[in-house]
PDB file of C-alpha atoms in Angstrom:
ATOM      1  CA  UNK U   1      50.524  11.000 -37.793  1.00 26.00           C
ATOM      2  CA  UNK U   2      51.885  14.837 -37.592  1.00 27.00           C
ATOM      3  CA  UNK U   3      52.229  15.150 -33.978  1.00 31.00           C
ATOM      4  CA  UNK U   4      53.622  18.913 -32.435  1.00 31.00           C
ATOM      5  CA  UNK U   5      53.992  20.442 -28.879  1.00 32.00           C
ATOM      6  CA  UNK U   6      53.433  23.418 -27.156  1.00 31.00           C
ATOM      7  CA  UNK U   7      55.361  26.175 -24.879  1.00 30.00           C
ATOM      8  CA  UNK U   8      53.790  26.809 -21.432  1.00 33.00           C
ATOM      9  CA  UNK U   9      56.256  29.245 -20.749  1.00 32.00           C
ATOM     10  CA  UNK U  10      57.806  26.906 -18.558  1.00 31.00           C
ATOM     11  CA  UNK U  11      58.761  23.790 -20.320  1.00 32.00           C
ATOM     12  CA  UNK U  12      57.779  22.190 -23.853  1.00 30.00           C
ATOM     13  CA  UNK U  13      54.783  19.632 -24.355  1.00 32.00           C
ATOM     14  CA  UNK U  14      55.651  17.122 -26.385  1.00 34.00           C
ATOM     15  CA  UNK U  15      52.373  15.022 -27.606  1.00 34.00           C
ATOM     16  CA  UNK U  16      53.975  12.015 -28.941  1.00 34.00           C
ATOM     17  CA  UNK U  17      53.191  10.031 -25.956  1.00 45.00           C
ATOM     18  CA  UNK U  18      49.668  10.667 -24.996  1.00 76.00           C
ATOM     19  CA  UNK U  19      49.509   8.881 -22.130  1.00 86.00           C
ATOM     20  CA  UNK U  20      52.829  10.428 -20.337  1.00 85.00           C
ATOM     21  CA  UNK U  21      51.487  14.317 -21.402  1.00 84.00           C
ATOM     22  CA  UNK U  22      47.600  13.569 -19.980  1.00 87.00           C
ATOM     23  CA  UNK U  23      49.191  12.319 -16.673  1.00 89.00           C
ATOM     24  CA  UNK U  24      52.138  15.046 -16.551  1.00 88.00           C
ATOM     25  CA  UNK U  25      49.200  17.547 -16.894  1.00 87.00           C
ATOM     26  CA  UNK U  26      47.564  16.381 -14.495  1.00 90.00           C
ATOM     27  CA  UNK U  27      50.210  16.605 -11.582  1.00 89.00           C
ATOM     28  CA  UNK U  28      50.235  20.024 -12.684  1.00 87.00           C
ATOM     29  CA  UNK U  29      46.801  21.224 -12.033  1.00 85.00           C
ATOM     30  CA  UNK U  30      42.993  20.636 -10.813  1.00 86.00           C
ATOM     31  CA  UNK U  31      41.636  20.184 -14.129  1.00 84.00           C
ATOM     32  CA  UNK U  32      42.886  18.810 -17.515  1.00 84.00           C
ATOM     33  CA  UNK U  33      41.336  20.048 -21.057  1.00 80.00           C
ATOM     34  CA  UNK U  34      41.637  17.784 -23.911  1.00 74.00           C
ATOM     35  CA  UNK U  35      41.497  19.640 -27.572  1.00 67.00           C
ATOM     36  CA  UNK U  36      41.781  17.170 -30.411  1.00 55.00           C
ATOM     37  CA  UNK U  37      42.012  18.714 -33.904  1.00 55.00           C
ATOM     38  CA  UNK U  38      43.545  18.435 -36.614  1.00 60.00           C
ATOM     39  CA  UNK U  39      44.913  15.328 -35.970  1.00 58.00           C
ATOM     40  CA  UNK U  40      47.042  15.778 -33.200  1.00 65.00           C
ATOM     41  CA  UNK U  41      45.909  16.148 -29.468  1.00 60.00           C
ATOM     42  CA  UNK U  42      46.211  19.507 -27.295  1.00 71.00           C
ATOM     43  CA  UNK U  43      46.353  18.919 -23.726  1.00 77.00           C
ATOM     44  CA  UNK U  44      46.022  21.883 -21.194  1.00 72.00           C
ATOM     45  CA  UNK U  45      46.540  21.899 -17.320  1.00 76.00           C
ATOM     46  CA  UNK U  46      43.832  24.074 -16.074  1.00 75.00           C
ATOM     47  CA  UNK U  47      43.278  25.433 -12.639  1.00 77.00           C
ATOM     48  CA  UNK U  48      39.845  26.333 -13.063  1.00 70.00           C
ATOM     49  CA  UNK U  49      37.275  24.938 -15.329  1.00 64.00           C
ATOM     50  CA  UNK U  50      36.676  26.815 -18.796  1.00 58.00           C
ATOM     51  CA  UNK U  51      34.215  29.594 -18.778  1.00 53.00           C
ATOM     52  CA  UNK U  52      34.170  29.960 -15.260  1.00 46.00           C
ATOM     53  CA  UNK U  53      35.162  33.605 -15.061  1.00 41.00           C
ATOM     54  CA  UNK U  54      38.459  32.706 -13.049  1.00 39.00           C
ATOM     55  CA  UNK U  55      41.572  33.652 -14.914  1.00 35.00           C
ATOM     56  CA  UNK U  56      43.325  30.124 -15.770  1.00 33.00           C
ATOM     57  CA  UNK U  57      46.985  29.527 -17.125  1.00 34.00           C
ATOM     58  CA  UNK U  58      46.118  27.546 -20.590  1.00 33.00           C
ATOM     59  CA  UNK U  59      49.000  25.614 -22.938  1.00 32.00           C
ATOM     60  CA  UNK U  60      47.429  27.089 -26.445  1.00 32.00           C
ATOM     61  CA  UNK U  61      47.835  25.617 -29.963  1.00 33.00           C
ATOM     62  CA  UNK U  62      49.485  27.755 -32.149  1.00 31.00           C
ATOM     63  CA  UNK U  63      46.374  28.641 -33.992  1.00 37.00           C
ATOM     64  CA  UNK U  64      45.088  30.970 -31.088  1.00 36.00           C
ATOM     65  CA  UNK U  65      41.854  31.595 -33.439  1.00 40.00           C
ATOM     66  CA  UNK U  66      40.835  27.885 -33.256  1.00 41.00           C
ATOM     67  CA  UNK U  67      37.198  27.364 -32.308  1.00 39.00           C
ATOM     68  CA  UNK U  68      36.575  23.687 -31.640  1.00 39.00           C
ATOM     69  CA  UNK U  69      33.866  22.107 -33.301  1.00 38.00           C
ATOM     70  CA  UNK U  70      30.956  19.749 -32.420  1.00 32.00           C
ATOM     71  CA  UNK U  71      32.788  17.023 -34.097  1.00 32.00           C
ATOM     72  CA  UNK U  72      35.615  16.530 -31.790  1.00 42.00           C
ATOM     73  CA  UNK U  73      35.609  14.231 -29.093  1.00 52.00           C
ATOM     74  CA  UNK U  74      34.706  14.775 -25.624  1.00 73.00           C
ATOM     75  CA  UNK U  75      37.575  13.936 -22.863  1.00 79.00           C
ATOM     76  CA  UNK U  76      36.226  10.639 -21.758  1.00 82.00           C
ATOM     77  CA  UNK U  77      36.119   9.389 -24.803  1.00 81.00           C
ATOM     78  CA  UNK U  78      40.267  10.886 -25.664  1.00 80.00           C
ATOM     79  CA  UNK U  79      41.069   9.864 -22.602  1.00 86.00           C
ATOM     80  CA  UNK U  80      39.623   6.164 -22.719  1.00 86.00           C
ATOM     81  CA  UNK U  81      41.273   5.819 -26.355  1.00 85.00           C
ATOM     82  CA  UNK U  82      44.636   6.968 -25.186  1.00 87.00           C
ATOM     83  CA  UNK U  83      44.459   4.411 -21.691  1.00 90.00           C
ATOM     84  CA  UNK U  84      43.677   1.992 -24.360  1.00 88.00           C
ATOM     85  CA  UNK U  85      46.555   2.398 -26.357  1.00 88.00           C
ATOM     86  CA  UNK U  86      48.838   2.875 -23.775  1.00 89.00           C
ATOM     87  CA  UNK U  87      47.512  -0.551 -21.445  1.00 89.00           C
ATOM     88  CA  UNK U  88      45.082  -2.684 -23.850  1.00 87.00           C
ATOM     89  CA  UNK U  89      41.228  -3.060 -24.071  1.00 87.00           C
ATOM     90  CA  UNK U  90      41.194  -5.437 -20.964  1.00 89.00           C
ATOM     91  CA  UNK U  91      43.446  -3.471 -18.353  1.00 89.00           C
ATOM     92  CA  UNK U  92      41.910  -0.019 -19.094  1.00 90.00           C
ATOM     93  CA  UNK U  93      38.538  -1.776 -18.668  1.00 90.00           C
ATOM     94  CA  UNK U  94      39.236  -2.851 -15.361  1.00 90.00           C
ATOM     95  CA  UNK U  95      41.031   0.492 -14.399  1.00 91.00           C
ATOM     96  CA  UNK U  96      37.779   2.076 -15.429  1.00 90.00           C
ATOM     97  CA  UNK U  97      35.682  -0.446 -13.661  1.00 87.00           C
ATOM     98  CA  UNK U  98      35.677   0.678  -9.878  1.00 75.00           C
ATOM     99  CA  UNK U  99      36.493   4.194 -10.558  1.00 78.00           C
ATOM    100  CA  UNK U 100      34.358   5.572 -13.318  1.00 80.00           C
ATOM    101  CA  UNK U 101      35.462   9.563 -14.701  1.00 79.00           C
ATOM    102  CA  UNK U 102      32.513  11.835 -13.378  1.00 76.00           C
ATOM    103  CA  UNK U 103      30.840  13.811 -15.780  1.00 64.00           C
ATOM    104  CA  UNK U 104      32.413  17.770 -15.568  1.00 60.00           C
ATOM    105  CA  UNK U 105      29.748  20.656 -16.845  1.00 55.00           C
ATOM    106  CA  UNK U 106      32.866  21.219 -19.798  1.00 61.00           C
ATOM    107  CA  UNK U 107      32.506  18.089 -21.837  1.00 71.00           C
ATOM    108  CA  UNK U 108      36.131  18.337 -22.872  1.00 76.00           C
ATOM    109  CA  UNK U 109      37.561  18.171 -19.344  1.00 83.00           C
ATOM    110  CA  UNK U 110      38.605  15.700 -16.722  1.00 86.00           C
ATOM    111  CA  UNK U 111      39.627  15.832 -12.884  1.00 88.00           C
ATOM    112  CA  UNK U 112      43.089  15.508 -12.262  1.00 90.00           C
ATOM    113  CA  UNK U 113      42.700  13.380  -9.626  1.00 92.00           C
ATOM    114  CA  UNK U 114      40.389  10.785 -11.789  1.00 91.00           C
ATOM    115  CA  UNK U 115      42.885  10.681 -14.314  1.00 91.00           C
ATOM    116  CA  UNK U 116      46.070  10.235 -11.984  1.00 93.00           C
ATOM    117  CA  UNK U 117      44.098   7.326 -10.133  1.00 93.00           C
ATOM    118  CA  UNK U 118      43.219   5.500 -13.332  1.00 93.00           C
ATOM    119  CA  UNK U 119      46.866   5.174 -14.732  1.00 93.00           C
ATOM    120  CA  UNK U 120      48.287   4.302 -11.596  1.00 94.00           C
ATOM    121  CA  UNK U 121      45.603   1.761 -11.153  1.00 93.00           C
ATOM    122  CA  UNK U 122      46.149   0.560 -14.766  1.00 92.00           C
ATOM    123  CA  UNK U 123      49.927   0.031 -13.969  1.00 92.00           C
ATOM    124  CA  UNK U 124      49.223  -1.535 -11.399  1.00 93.00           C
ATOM    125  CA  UNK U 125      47.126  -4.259 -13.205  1.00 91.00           C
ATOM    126  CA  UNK U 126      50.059  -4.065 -15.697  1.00 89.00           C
ATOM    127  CA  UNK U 127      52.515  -5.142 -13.056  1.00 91.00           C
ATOM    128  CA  UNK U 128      50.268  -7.985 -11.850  1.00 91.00           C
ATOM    129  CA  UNK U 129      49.841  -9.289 -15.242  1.00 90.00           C
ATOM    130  CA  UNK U 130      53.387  -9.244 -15.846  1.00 88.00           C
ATOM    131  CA  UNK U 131      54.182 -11.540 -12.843  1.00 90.00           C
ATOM    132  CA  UNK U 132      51.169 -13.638 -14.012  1.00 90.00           C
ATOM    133  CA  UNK U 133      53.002 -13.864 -17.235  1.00 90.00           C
ATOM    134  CA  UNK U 134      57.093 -14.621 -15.940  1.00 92.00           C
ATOM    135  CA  UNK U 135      56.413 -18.479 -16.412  1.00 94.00           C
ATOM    136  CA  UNK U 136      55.561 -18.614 -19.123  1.00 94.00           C
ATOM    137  CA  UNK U 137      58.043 -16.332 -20.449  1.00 94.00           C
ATOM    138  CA  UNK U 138      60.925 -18.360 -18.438  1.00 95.00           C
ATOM    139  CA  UNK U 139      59.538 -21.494 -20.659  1.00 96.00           C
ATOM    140  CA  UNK U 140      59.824 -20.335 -23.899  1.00 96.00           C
ATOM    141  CA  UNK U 141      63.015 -18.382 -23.152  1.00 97.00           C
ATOM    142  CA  UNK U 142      65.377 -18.250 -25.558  1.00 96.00           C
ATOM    143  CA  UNK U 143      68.493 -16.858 -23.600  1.00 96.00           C
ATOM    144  CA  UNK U 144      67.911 -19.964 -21.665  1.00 96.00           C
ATOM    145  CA  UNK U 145      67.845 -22.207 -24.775  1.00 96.00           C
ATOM    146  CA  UNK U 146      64.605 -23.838 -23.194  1.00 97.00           C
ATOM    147  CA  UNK U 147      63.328 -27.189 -25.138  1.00 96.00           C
ATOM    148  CA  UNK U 148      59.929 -25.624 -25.927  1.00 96.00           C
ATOM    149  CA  UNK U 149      62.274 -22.393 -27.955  1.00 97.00           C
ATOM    150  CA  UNK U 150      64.798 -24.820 -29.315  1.00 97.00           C
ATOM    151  CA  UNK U 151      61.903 -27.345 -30.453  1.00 97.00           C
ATOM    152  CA  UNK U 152      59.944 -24.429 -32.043  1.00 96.00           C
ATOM    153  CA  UNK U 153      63.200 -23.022 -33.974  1.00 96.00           C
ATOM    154  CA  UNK U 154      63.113 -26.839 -35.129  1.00 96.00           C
ATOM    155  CA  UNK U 155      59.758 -26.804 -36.651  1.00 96.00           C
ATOM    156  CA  UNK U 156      60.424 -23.562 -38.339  1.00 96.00           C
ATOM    157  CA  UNK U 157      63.992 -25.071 -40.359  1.00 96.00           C
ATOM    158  CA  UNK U 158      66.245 -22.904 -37.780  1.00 96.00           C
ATOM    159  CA  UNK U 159      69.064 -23.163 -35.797  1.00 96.00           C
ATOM    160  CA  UNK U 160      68.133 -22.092 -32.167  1.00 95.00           C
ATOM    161  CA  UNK U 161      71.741 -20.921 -31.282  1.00 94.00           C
ATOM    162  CA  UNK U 162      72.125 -18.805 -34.281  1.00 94.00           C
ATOM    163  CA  UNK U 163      69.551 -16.281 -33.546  1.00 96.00           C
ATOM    164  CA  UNK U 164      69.783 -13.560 -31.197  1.00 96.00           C
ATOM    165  CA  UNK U 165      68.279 -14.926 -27.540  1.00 96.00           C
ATOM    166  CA  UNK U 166      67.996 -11.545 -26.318  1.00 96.00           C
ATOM    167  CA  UNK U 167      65.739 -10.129 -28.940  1.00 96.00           C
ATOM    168  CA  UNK U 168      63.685 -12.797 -29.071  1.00 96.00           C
ATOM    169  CA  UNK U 169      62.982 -12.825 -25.503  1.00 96.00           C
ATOM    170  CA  UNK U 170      62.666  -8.970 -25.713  1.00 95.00           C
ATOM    171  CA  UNK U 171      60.239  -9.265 -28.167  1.00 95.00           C
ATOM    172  CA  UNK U 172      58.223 -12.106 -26.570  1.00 95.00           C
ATOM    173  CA  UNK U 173      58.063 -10.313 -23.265  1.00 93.00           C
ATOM    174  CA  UNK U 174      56.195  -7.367 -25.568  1.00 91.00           C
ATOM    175  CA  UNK U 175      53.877  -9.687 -27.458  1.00 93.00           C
ATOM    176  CA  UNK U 176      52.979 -11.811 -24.420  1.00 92.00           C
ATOM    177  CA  UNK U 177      52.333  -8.725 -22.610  1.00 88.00           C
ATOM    178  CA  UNK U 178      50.138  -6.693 -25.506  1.00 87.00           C
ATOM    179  CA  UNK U 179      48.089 -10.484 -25.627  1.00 89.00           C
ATOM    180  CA  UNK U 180      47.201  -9.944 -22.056  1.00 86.00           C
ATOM    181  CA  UNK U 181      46.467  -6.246 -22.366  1.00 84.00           C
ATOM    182  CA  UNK U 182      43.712  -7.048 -24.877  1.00 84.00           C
ATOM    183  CA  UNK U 183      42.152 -10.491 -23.200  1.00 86.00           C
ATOM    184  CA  UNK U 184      43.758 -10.768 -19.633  1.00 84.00           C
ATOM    185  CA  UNK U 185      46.528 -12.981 -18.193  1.00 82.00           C
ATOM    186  CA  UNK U 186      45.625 -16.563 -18.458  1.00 86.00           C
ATOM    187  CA  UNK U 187      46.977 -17.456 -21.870  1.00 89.00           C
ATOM    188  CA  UNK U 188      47.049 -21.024 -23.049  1.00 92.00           C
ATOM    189  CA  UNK U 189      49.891 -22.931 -24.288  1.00 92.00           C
ATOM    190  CA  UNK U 190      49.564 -23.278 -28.079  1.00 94.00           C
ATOM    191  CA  UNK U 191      48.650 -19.648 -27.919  1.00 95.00           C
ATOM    192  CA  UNK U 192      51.553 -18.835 -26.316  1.00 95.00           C
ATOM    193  CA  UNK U 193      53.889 -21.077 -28.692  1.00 96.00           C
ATOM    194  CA  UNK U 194      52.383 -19.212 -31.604  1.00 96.00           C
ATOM    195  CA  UNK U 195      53.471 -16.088 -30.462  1.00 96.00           C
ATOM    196  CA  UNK U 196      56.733 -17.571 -29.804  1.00 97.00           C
ATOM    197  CA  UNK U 197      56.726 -18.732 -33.570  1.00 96.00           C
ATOM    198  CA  UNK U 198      55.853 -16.009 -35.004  1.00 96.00           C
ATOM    199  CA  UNK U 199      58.647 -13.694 -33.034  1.00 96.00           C
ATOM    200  CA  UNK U 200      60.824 -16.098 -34.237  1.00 96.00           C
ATOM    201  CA  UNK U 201      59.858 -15.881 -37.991  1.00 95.00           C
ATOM    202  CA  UNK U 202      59.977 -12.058 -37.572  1.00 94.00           C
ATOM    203  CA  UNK U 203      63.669 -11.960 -35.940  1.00 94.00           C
ATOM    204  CA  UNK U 204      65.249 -14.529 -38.671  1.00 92.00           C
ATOM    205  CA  UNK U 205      64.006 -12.600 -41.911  1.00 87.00           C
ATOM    206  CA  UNK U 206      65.431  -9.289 -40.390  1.00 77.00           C
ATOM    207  CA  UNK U 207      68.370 -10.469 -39.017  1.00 64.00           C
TER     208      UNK U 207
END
């Protein structure tokens, strides 16, 4: 996807990371308005909500003419998408689970505060998960040549020592991690060896 960014007049906006822009908005002002068109997302740090009569300090496309239409998504539902891309189905649903967006009059906006407390909250959840998941990482390790790695490397017709133990654990560490994004921590072992396998397979044919 095209993605662009936008001149406040004090620094540029770069959209590429959705998740880092909504919350960097939102440290910057009360409100936050979401404009997705065109496929690529506008975010604006607002002071006051739209159409309220109060002059506001807006980060504009640069189509200023651009009237949004009825078939572009509200904020909750942006926002939502983008806290599920950035932390998984299961850890944004939790996030979301105690502290629920309230509804604003402008369908298209969010509190700042509401959005600040639901990433923190997902990290959070994201740090817990990642302790959750260290022993099972440590077991299929292969920087420290564990038996379960070095048996797995076996089934597959490799040689444990001649691939690179750093990148495999690297890569592990992210596909143990997006597994428990999407279905929670508790993983089970031959789930867990599968993932191992298959970072394995996709490490030795791009070597």
């Amino acid at each position: 996807m095209f993605l662009r960014a936008w001149f406040t007049g004090k620094k540029m906006i770069n959209i590429s990371a959705p998740i880092d822009v909504i919350l960097s908005a939102a440290q910057e002002d009360k409100y936050v308005f979401f404009h997705p068109a065109n496929g690529t997302l506008k975010v604006e740090a607002i002071g006051e909500l739209p159409d309220s009569g109060r002059r506001v300090q807006w980060v504009r496309s640069n189509d200023a003419n651009h009237t949004p239409n009825t078939a572009e998504r509200d904020a909750h539902d942006v926002f939502t998408n983008e806290m599920q891309n950035a932390f998984g189905d299961k850890i944004s649903t939790i996030a979301f689970k105690n502290n629920p967006m309230s509804v604003q009059p402008n369908a298209r906006v969010l509190k700042s505060s509401e959005i600040k407390e639901a990433v923190l909250r997902a990290k959070k959840i994201q740090s817990l998960y990642e302790g959750i998941m260290l022993p099972t990482r440590l077991e299929l390790s292969a920087v420290r040549q564990t038996p379960q790695f070095v048996a797995c490397c076996k089934e597959l017709g490799l040689n444990a020592q001649d691939l690179p133990a750093e990148t495999v654990d690297m890569l592990l560490e992210q596909s143990l991690m997006q597994y428990c994004a999407d279905h929670g921590p508790m993983i089970d072992h031959h789930t867990a060896y599968s993932l191992l396998a298959d970072v394995i397979k996709s490490v030795s044919s791009n070597p």
